[in-house]
Amino acid sequence: MIFDPLPSVARPASPSPLELSAAEAQALSFLLPLSNDYPGIAQWFSQKVVPGARQGTRLLLPIERDGEVVGLGIAKKETDERKICTVRVASSHVGRGIGVRLFDGLLKWLDDDRPHLTVSATKLPQFERIFDYYGFNVTSANEGLYVPRMTELGYNEPMTLPIAKPIISNGINVLPTEFHPA
């Protein structure tokens, strides 16, 4: 089951920032196995995700089977950024279309078919088919972003192309004929 967030005007009074609702606590518990790849995930969830979800700038999108969370997506929608922050599917439910449902729901909420996201290079094989399906493009590789010596691949980042510098050939300014952005 996918839960759509309540419109911000219809939201009930929220628990205090330090007190997680039952649904928030269940989501955090589902995310904790990602701690090795993303140290500090519990703090990030409590300090960034929960307040953002309560303010309407983040979406927690759980998928449940028999009362248990088997998939969870988190997205961030702010004026200057649309990002898929986290997607996790329980190993017992991989290959059953839950990842596609999560991505579809997150993309719809973000109203963006090419949001920014990152993935650890070691996790890429798990996501490669779905990234290809949606036409996501690798735009960066950063070592040590979350874990020392681990490469994190960035997708769909806005490209800022460097200005091509002319080459002087026989006293004539010539622009390069091939330009391949990073």
CSV table of N, CA and C in Angstrom, one decimal, residues 40-181:
chain,number,residue,atom,x,y,z
A,40,GLY,N,25.4,7.7,10.2
A,40,GLY,CA,24.6,8.9,10.6
A,40,GLY,C,23.2,8.9,10.0
A,41,ILE,N,22.7,7.8,9.5
A,41,ILE,CA,21.4,7.8,8.8
A,41,ILE,C,20.3,8.1,9.8
A,42,ALA,N,20.4,7.6,11.0
A,42,ALA,CA,19.4,7.9,12.1
A,42,ALA,C,19.3,9.4,12.4
A,43,GLN,N,20.5,10.0,12.6
A,43,GLN,CA,20.5,11.4,12.9
A,43,GLN,C,20.0,12.2,11.7
A,44,TRP,N,20.4,11.9,10.5
A,44,TRP,CA,19.8,12.5,9.3
A,44,TRP,C,18.3,12.4,9.2
A,45,PHE,N,17.8,11.2,9.4
A,45,PHE,CA,16.4,11.0,9.4
A,45,PHE,C,15.7,11.8,10.4
A,46,SER,N,16.2,11.8,11.7
A,46,SER,CA,15.5,12.6,12.7
A,46,SER,C,15.6,14.1,12.6
A,47,GLN,N,16.8,14.6,12.1
A,47,GLN,CA,17.0,16.0,12.0
A,47,GLN,C,16.6,16.7,10.7
A,48,LYS,N,16.6,15.9,9.6
A,48,LYS,CA,16.3,16.4,8.3
A,48,LYS,C,15.0,15.9,7.7
A,49,VAL,N,14.8,14.6,7.7
A,49,VAL,CA,13.7,13.9,7.0
A,49,VAL,C,12.4,14.2,7.7
A,50,VAL,N,12.4,13.9,9.0
A,50,VAL,CA,11.1,14.1,9.8
A,50,VAL,C,10.7,15.5,9.8
A,51,PRO,N,11.5,16.5,10.1
A,51,PRO,CA,11.0,17.9,10.1
A,51,PRO,C,10.6,18.3,8.7
A,52,GLY,N,11.3,17.9,7.6
A,52,GLY,CA,10.9,18.2,6.3
A,52,GLY,C,9.6,17.5,5.9
A,53,ALA,N,9.4,16.3,6.3
A,53,ALA,CA,8.1,15.6,6.0
A,53,ALA,C,6.9,16.3,6.7
A,54,ARG,N,7.2,16.8,7.9
A,54,ARG,CA,6.1,17.5,8.6
A,54,ARG,C,5.8,18.9,8.0
A,55,GLN,N,6.8,19.5,7.4
A,55,GLN,CA,6.6,20.8,6.7
A,55,GLN,C,6.2,20.6,5.3
A,56,GLY,N,6.2,19.4,4.7
A,56,GLY,CA,5.8,19.2,3.3
A,56,GLY,C,6.9,19.3,2.3
A,57,THR,N,8.2,19.4,2.7
A,57,THR,CA,9.3,19.5,1.7
A,57,THR,C,10.0,18.2,1.5
A,58,ARG,N,9.6,17.2,2.3
A,58,ARG,CA,10.1,15.8,2.1
A,58,ARG,C,8.9,14.9,2.1
A,59,LEU,N,9.1,13.8,1.4
A,59,LEU,CA,8.1,12.7,1.3
A,59,LEU,C,8.6,11.4,1.8
A,60,LEU,N,7.9,10.8,2.7
A,60,LEU,CA,8.2,9.4,3.2
A,60,LEU,C,7.2,8.6,2.5
A,61,LEU,N,7.6,7.7,1.6
A,61,LEU,CA,6.7,6.8,0.8
A,61,LEU,C,6.9,5.4,1.2
A,62,PRO,N,6.1,4.8,2.1
A,62,PRO,CA,6.3,3.4,2.5
A,62,PRO,C,5.4,2.5,1.6
A,63,ILE,N,5.8,1.3,1.4
A,63,ILE,CA,5.0,0.3,0.8
A,63,ILE,C,5.0,-0.8,1.8
A,64,GLU,N,3.8,-1.3,2.2
A,64,GLU,CA,3.6,-2.3,3.2
A,64,GLU,C,3.0,-3.5,2.6
A,65,ARG,N,3.3,-4.7,3.2
A,65,ARG,CA,2.7,-5.9,2.9
A,65,ARG,C,2.4,-6.6,4.3
A,66,ASP,N,1.2,-6.9,4.5
A,66,ASP,CA,0.8,-7.6,5.8
A,66,ASP,C,1.2,-6.8,7.0
A,67,GLY,N,1.1,-5.4,6.9
A,67,GLY,CA,1.4,-4.6,8.0
A,67,GLY,C,2.9,-4.3,8.3
A,68,GLU,N,3.7,-4.8,7.4
A,68,GLU,CA,5.2,-4.6,7.5
A,68,GLU,C,5.7,-3.7,6.3
A,69,VAL,N,6.6,-2.8,6.6
A,69,VAL,CA,7.2,-2.0,5.6
A,69,VAL,C,8.1,-2.9,4.8
A,70,VAL,N,7.9,-3.0,3.4
A,70,VAL,CA,8.8,-3.8,2.6
A,70,VAL,C,9.5,-2.9,1.6
A,71,GLY,N,9.2,-1.7,1.5
A,71,GLY,CA,9.8,-0.7,0.6
A,71,GLY,C,9.6,0.7,1.2
A,72,LEU,N,10.6,1.5,1.0
A,72,LEU,CA,10.5,2.9,1.5
A,72,LEU,C,11.3,3.8,0.5
A,73,GLY,N,10.7,4.9,0.2
A,73,GLY,CA,11.3,5.9,-0.6
A,73,GLY,C,11.2,7.3,0.1
A,74,ILE,N,12.3,8.1,0.0
A,74,ILE,CA,12.3,9.4,0.6
A,74,ILE,C,12.7,10.4,-0.5
A,75,ALA,N,12.0,11.5,-0.6
A,75,ALA,CA,12.3,12.5,-1.6
A,75,ALA,C,12.3,13.9,-0.9
A,76,LYS,N,13.0,14.8,-1.6
A,76,LYS,CA,13.1,16.2,-1.1
A,76,LYS,C,12.7,17.1,-2.2
A,77,LYS,N,11.8,18.0,-2.0
A,77,LYS,CA,11.3,19.0,-2.9
A,77,LYS,C,11.4,20.4,-2.3
A,78,GLU,N,12.4,21.1,-2.8
A,78,GLU,CA,12.6,22.4,-2.3
A,78,GLU,C,12.7,23.3,-3.6
A,79,THR,N,12.7,24.6,-3.4
A,79,THR,CA,12.7,25.6,-4.5
A,79,THR,C,13.8,25.3,-5.5
A,80,ASP,N,15.0,25.0,-4.9
A,80,ASP,CA,16.2,24.8,-5.8
A,80,ASP,C,16.7,23.4,-5.9
A,81,GLU,N,15.9,22.4,-5.4
A,81,GLU,CA,16.4,21.1,-5.5
A,81,GLU,C,15.2,20.1,-5.5
A,82,ARG,N,15.3,19.1,-6.4
A,82,ARG,CA,14.4,18.0,-6.5
A,82,ARG,C,15.3,16.8,-6.4
A,83,LYS,N,15.1,16.0,-5.3
A,83,LYS,CA,16.1,14.9,-5.1
A,83,LYS,C,15.4,13.6,-4.6
A,84,ILE,N,15.8,12.5,-5.1
A,84,ILE,CA,15.4,11.2,-4.5
A,84,ILE,C,16.5,10.9,-3.5
A,85,CYS,N,16.2,10.9,-2.2
A,85,CYS,CA,17.2,10.8,-1.2
A,85,CYS,C,17.5,9.3,-0.9
A,86,THR,N,16.5,8.5,-0.7
A,86,THR,CA,16.7,7.1,-0.3
A,86,THR,C,15.7,6.2,-0.9
A,87,VAL,N,16.0,5.1,-1.4
A,87,VAL,CA,15.1,4.0,-1.8
A,87,VAL,C,15.6,2.7,-1.2
A,88,ARG,N,14.8,2.0,-0.5
A,88,ARG,CA,15.2,0.7,0.0
A,88,ARG,C,14.0,-0.3,-0.2
A,89,VAL,N,14.3,-1.5,-0.7
A,89,VAL,CA,13.3,-2.5,-0.8
A,89,VAL,C,13.9,-3.7,0.0
A,90,ALA,N,13.0,-4.3,0.8
A,90,ALA,CA,13.4,-5.5,1.6
A,90,ALA,C,13.9,-6.6,0.7
A,91,SER,N,15.0,-7.3,1.1
A,91,SER,CA,15.5,-8.3,0.2
A,91,SER,C,14.5,-9.4,-0.1
A,92,SER,N,13.6,-9.6,0.8
A,92,SER,CA,12.5,-10.6,0.6
A,92,SER,C,11.5,-10.2,-0.5
A,93,HIS,N,11.6,-8.9,-0.9
A,93,HIS,CA,10.6,-8.4,-1.9
A,93,HIS,C,11.3,-7.8,-3.2
A,94,VAL,N,12.6,-8.0,-3.3
A,94,VAL,CA,13.3,-7.6,-4.5
A,94,VAL,C,12.8,-8.3,-5.7
A,95,GLY,N,12.6,-7.6,-6.8
A,95,GLY,CA,12.2,-8.3,-8.1
A,95,GLY,C,10.7,-8.4,-8.2
A,96,ARG,N,9.9,-7.7,-7.3
A,96,ARG,CA,8.5,-7.8,-7.4
A,96,ARG,C,7.8,-6.5,-7.8
A,97,GLY,N,8.6,-5.5,-8.3
A,97,GLY,CA,8.0,-4.3,-8.8
A,97,GLY,C,7.9,-3.2,-7.8
A,98,ILE,N,8.4,-3.4,-6.6
A,98,ILE,CA,8.2,-2.4,-5.5
A,98,ILE,C,9.1,-1.2,-5.8
A,99,GLY,N,10.4,-1.5,-6.3
A,99,GLY,CA,11.3,-0.4,-6.6
A,99,GLY,C,10.6,0.5,-7.7
A,100,VAL,N,10.0,0.0,-8.7
A,100,VAL,CA,9.4,0.8,-9.7
A,100,VAL,C,8.2,1.6,-9.1
A,101,ARG,N,7.4,1.0,-8.3
A,101,ARG,CA,6.3,1.7,-7.6
A,101,ARG,C,6.9,2.8,-6.8
A,102,LEU,N,8.0,2.6,-6.1
A,102,LEU,CA,8.6,3.7,-5.3
A,102,LEU,C,9.1,4.8,-6.2
A,103,PHE,N,9.8,4.5,-7.2
A,103,PHE,CA,10.3,5.5,-8.1
A,103,PHE,C,9.2,6.3,-8.8
A,104,ASP,N,8.2,5.5,-9.2
A,104,ASP,CA,7.0,6.2,-9.8
A,104,ASP,C,6.3,7.2,-8.9
A,105,GLY,N,6.1,6.8,-7.6
A,105,GLY,CA,5.5,7.6,-6.6
A,105,GLY,C,6.4,8.8,-6.3
A,106,LEU,N,7.7,8.6,-6.2
A,106,LEU,CA,8.6,9.7,-5.8
A,106,LEU,C,8.7,10.7,-7.0
A,107,LEU,N,8.8,10.2,-8.2
A,107,LEU,CA,8.8,11.1,-9.4
A,107,LEU,C,7.6,11.9,-9.5
A,108,LYS,N,6.4,11.3,-9.3
A,108,LYS,CA,5.1,12.0,-9.4
A,108,LYS,C,5.1,13.1,-8.4
A,109,TRP,N,5.5,12.8,-7.1
A,109,TRP,CA,5.4,13.8,-6.1
A,109,TRP,C,6.4,15.0,-6.4
A,110,LEU,N,7.6,14.6,-6.9
A,110,LEU,CA,8.6,15.6,-7.2
A,110,LEU,C,8.2,16.4,-8.4
A,111,ASP,N,7.3,15.9,-9.2
A,111,ASP,CA,7.0,16.5,-10.5
A,111,ASP,C,8.2,16.8,-11.4
A,112,ASP,N,9.1,15.7,-11.4
A,112,ASP,CA,10.3,15.9,-12.1
A,112,ASP,C,10.7,14.5,-12.6
A,113,ASP,N,11.0,14.3,-13.9
A,113,ASP,CA,11.4,12.9,-14.3
A,113,ASP,C,12.9,12.7,-14.3
A,114,ARG,N,13.7,13.7,-13.9
A,114,ARG,CA,15.1,13.6,-13.8
A,114,ARG,C,15.6,14.3,-12.5
A,115,PRO,N,15.2,13.8,-11.4
A,115,PRO,CA,15.7,14.4,-10.2
A,115,PRO,C,17.1,14.0,-9.9
A,116,HIS,N,17.8,14.8,-9.0
A,116,HIS,CA,19.1,14.4,-8.6
A,116,HIS,C,19.0,13.2,-7.6
A,117,LEU,N,20.0,12.3,-7.7
A,117,LEU,CA,20.1,11.3,-6.7
A,117,LEU,C,21.6,10.8,-6.7
A,118,THR,N,21.9,10.1,-5.7
A,118,THR,CA,23.3,9.5,-5.6
A,118,THR,C,23.1,8.0,-5.2
A,119,VAL,N,24.1,7.2,-5.6
A,119,VAL,CA,24.2,5.8,-5.2
A,119,VAL,C,25.6,5.4,-5.1
A,120,SER,N,25.9,4.6,-4.1
A,120,SER,CA,27.2,4.1,-3.9
A,120,SER,C,27.6,3.2,-5.1
A,121,ALA,N,28.8,3.3,-5.6
A,121,ALA,CA,29.2,2.5,-6.7
A,121,ALA,C,29.1,1.0,-6.4
A,122,THR,N,29.2,0.6,-5.2
A,122,THR,CA,29.0,-0.8,-4.8
A,122,THR,C,27.6,-1.2,-4.9
A,123,LYS,N,26.6,-0.3,-4.8
A,123,LYS,CA,25.2,-0.6,-4.8
A,123,LYS,C,24.6,-0.5,-6.3
A,124,LEU,N,25.4,0.1,-7.2
A,124,LEU,CA,24.9,0.4,-8.5
A,124,LEU,C,24.3,-0.9,-9.2
A,125,PRO,N,24.9,-2.1,-9.1
A,125,PRO,CA,24.3,-3.2,-9.8
A,125,PRO,C,22.8,-3.4,-9.3
A,126,GLN,N,22.5,-3.1,-8.1
A,126,GLN,CA,21.1,-3.2,-7.7
A,126,GLN,C,20.2,-2.2,-8.3
A,127,PHE,N,20.7,-1.1,-8.8
A,127,PHE,CA,19.9,0.0,-9.3
A,127,PHE,C,20.0,0.2,-10.8
A,128,GLU,N,21.0,-0.4,-11.4
A,128,GLU,CA,21.3,-0.1,-12.8
A,128,GLU,C,20.1,-0.3,-13.7
A,129,ARG,N,19.4,-1.4,-13.6
A,129,ARG,CA,18.3,-1.6,-14.5
A,129,ARG,C,17.2,-0.5,-14.3
A,130,ILE,N,16.9,-0.1,-13.1
A,130,ILE,CA,15.9,0.9,-12.9
A,130,ILE,C,16.3,2.3,-13.4
A,131,PHE,N,17.6,2.6,-13.2
A,131,PHE,CA,18.2,3.8,-13.7
A,131,PHE,C,18.1,3.9,-15.2
A,132,ASP,N,18.4,2.8,-15.8
A,132,ASP,CA,18.3,2.7,-17.3
A,132,ASP,C,16.9,2.9,-17.7
A,133,TYR,N,16.0,2.2,-17.0
A,133,TYR,CA,14.5,2.3,-17.3
A,133,TYR,C,14.0,3.7,-17.4
A,134,TYR,N,14.5,4.5,-16.4
A,134,TYR,CA,14.0,5.9,-16.3
A,134,TYR,C,14.9,6.9,-17.1
A,135,GLY,N,16.0,6.4,-17.6
A,135,GLY,CA,16.9,7.2,-18.4
A,135,GLY,C,17.7,8.2,-17.6
A,136,PHE,N,18.1,7.8,-16.3
A,136,PHE,CA,18.9,8.6,-15.5
A,136,PHE,C,20.3,8.6,-16.0
A,137,ASN,N,21.0,9.7,-15.9
A,137,ASN,CA,22.4,9.8,-16.4
A,137,ASN,C,23.4,10.1,-15.3
A,138,VAL,N,24.5,9.4,-15.3
A,138,VAL,CA,25.6,9.7,-14.4
A,138,VAL,C,26.2,11.0,-14.7
A,139,THR,N,26.3,11.9,-13.7
A,139,THR,CA,26.9,13.2,-13.9
A,139,THR,C,28.1,13.5,-13.0
A,140,SER,N,28.3,12.7,-12.0
A,140,SER,CA,29.5,12.9,-11.2
A,140,SER,C,29.9,11.6,-10.5
A,141,ALA,N,31.1,11.6,-10.0
A,141,ALA,CA,31.6,10.5,-9.1
A,141,ALA,C,32.4,11.2,-8.0
A,142,ASN,N,32.0,11.0,-6.7
A,142,ASN,CA,32.7,11.6,-5.6
A,142,ASN,C,33.2,10.6,-4.6
A,143,GLU,N,34.5,10.6,-4.3
A,143,GLU,CA,35.0,9.6,-3.4
A,143,GLU,C,34.9,10.2,-1.9
A,144,GLY,N,34.4,9.4,-1.0
A,144,GLY,CA,34.4,9.8,0.4
A,144,GLY,C,33.2,10.7,0.8
A,145,LEU,N,32.2,10.7,-0.1
A,145,LEU,CA,31.0,11.6,0.2
A,145,LEU,C,30.3,11.2,1.5
A,146,TYR,N,30.1,9.9,1.7
A,146,TYR,CA,29.5,9.3,2.9
A,146,TYR,C,30.4,8.4,3.7
A,147,VAL,N,31.2,7.6,2.9
A,147,VAL,CA,32.1,6.6,3.5
A,147,VAL,C,33.5,6.8,2.9
A,148,PRO,N,34.5,6.9,3.8
A,148,PRO,CA,35.9,7.0,3.3
A,148,PRO,C,36.2,6.0,2.2
A,149,ARG,N,36.9,6.4,1.1
A,149,ARG,CA,37.3,5.6,0.0
A,149,ARG,C,36.2,4.9,-0.7
A,150,MET,N,35.0,5.3,-0.5
A,150,MET,CA,33.8,4.8,-1.3
A,150,MET,C,33.4,5.8,-2.3
A,151,THR,N,33.1,5.4,-3.5
A,151,THR,CA,32.7,6.3,-4.6
A,151,THR,C,31.2,6.4,-4.6
A,152,GLU,N,30.7,7.6,-4.6
A,152,GLU,CA,29.2,7.8,-4.7
A,152,GLU,C,29.0,8.4,-6.1
A,153,LEU,N,28.1,7.8,-6.9
A,153,LEU,CA,27.8,8.3,-8.2
A,153,LEU,C,26.6,9.3,-8.1
A,154,GLY,N,26.7,10.4,-8.8
A,154,GLY,CA,25.6,11.4,-8.8
A,154,GLY,C,24.9,11.2,-10.2
A,155,TYR,N,23.6,11.4,-10.1
A,155,TYR,CA,22.8,11.3,-11.3
A,155,TYR,C,22.0,12.6,-11.5
A,156,ASN,N,21.8,12.9,-12.8
A,156,ASN,CA,20.9,14.0,-13.1
A,156,ASN,C,21.2,15.3,-12.5
A,157,GLU,N,22.4,15.6,-12.2
A,157,GLU,CA,22.8,16.9,-11.7
A,157,GLU,C,22.8,17.9,-12.8
A,158,PRO,N,22.4,19.2,-12.5
A,158,PRO,CA,22.4,20.2,-13.6
A,158,PRO,C,23.9,20.3,-14.1
A,159,MET,N,24.0,20.4,-15.3
A,159,MET,CA,25.3,20.4,-15.9
A,159,MET,C,25.7,21.9,-16.1
A,160,THR,N,26.9,22.2,-15.7
A,160,THR,CA,27.5,23.6,-16.0
A,160,THR,C,28.7,23.3,-16.9
A,161,LEU,N,28.5,23.6,-18.2
A,161,LEU,CA,29.6,23.3,-19.1
A,161,LEU,C,30.7,24.3,-19.0
A,162,PRO,N,31.9,23.9,-19.0
A,162,PRO,CA,33.0,24.9,-19.0
A,162,PRO,C,33.1,25.5,-20.3
A,163,ILE,N,33.5,26.7,-20.4
A,163,ILE,CA,33.6,27.5,-21.6
A,163,ILE,C,34.8,26.9,-22.3
A,164,ALA,N,34.6,26.5,-23.6
A,164,ALA,CA,35.7,25.9,-24.4
A,164,ALA,C,36.7,27.0,-24.7
A,165,LYS,N,37.9,26.7,-24.4
A,165,LYS,CA,39.0,27.7,-24.7
A,165,LYS,C,39.5,27.4,-26.1
A,166,PRO,N,39.7,28.5,-26.8
A,166,PRO,CA,40.2,28.3,-28.2
A,166,PRO,C,41.7,27.8,-28.2
A,167,ILE,N,42.0,27.1,-29.2
A,167,ILE,CA,43.3,26.5,-29.4
A,167,ILE,C,44.0,27.4,-30.5
A,168,ILE,N,45.2,27.8,-30.3
A,168,ILE,CA,45.9,28.6,-31.3
A,168,ILE,C,46.6,27.6,-32.2
A,169,SER,N,46.3,27.6,-33.5
A,169,SER,CA,46.9,26.7,-34.5
A,169,SER,C,47.4,27.6,-35.6
A,170,ASN,N,48.7,27.6,-35.8
A,170,ASN,CA,49.2,28.4,-36.9
A,170,ASN,C,48.7,29.9,-36.9
A,171,GLY,N,48.6,30.4,-35.6
A,171,GLY,CA,48.2,31.8,-35.5
A,171,GLY,C,46.7,32.0,-35.6
A,172,ILE,N,45.9,31.0,-35.8
A,172,ILE,CA,44.5,31.1,-36.0
A,172,ILE,C,43.8,30.5,-34.7
A,173,ASN,N,42.8,31.3,-34.2
A,173,ASN,CA,42.0,30.8,-33.1
A,173,ASN,C,41.0,29.7,-33.6
A,174,VAL,N,41.1,28.5,-33.0
A,174,VAL,CA,40.2,27.4,-33.4
A,174,VAL,C,39.6,26.8,-32.2
A,175,LEU,N,38.2,26.7,-32.2
A,175,LEU,CA,37.5,26.1,-31.1
A,175,LEU,C,37.7,24.5,-31.3
A,176,PRO,N,37.8,23.8,-30.2
A,176,PRO,CA,37.9,22.4,-30.3
A,176,PRO,C,36.6,21.8,-31.0
A,177,THR,N,36.8,20.8,-31.8
A,177,THR,CA,35.7,20.2,-32.5
A,177,THR,C,34.9,19.2,-31.7
A,178,GLU,N,35.6,18.6,-30.7
A,178,GLU,CA,34.9,17.7,-29.9
A,178,GLU,C,35.0,18.2,-28.5
A,179,PHE,N,33.8,18.1,-27.8
A,179,PHE,CA,33.7,18.5,-26.4
A,179,PHE,C,32.9,17.5,-25.7
A,180,HIS,N,33.4,16.9,-24.7
A,180,HIS,CA,32.7,15.9,-23.9
A,180,HIS,C,32.6,16.3,-22.5
A,181,PRO,N,31.4,16.7,-22.1
A,181,PRO,CA,31.3,17.1,-20.6
A,181,PRO,C,31.6,15.9,-19.7
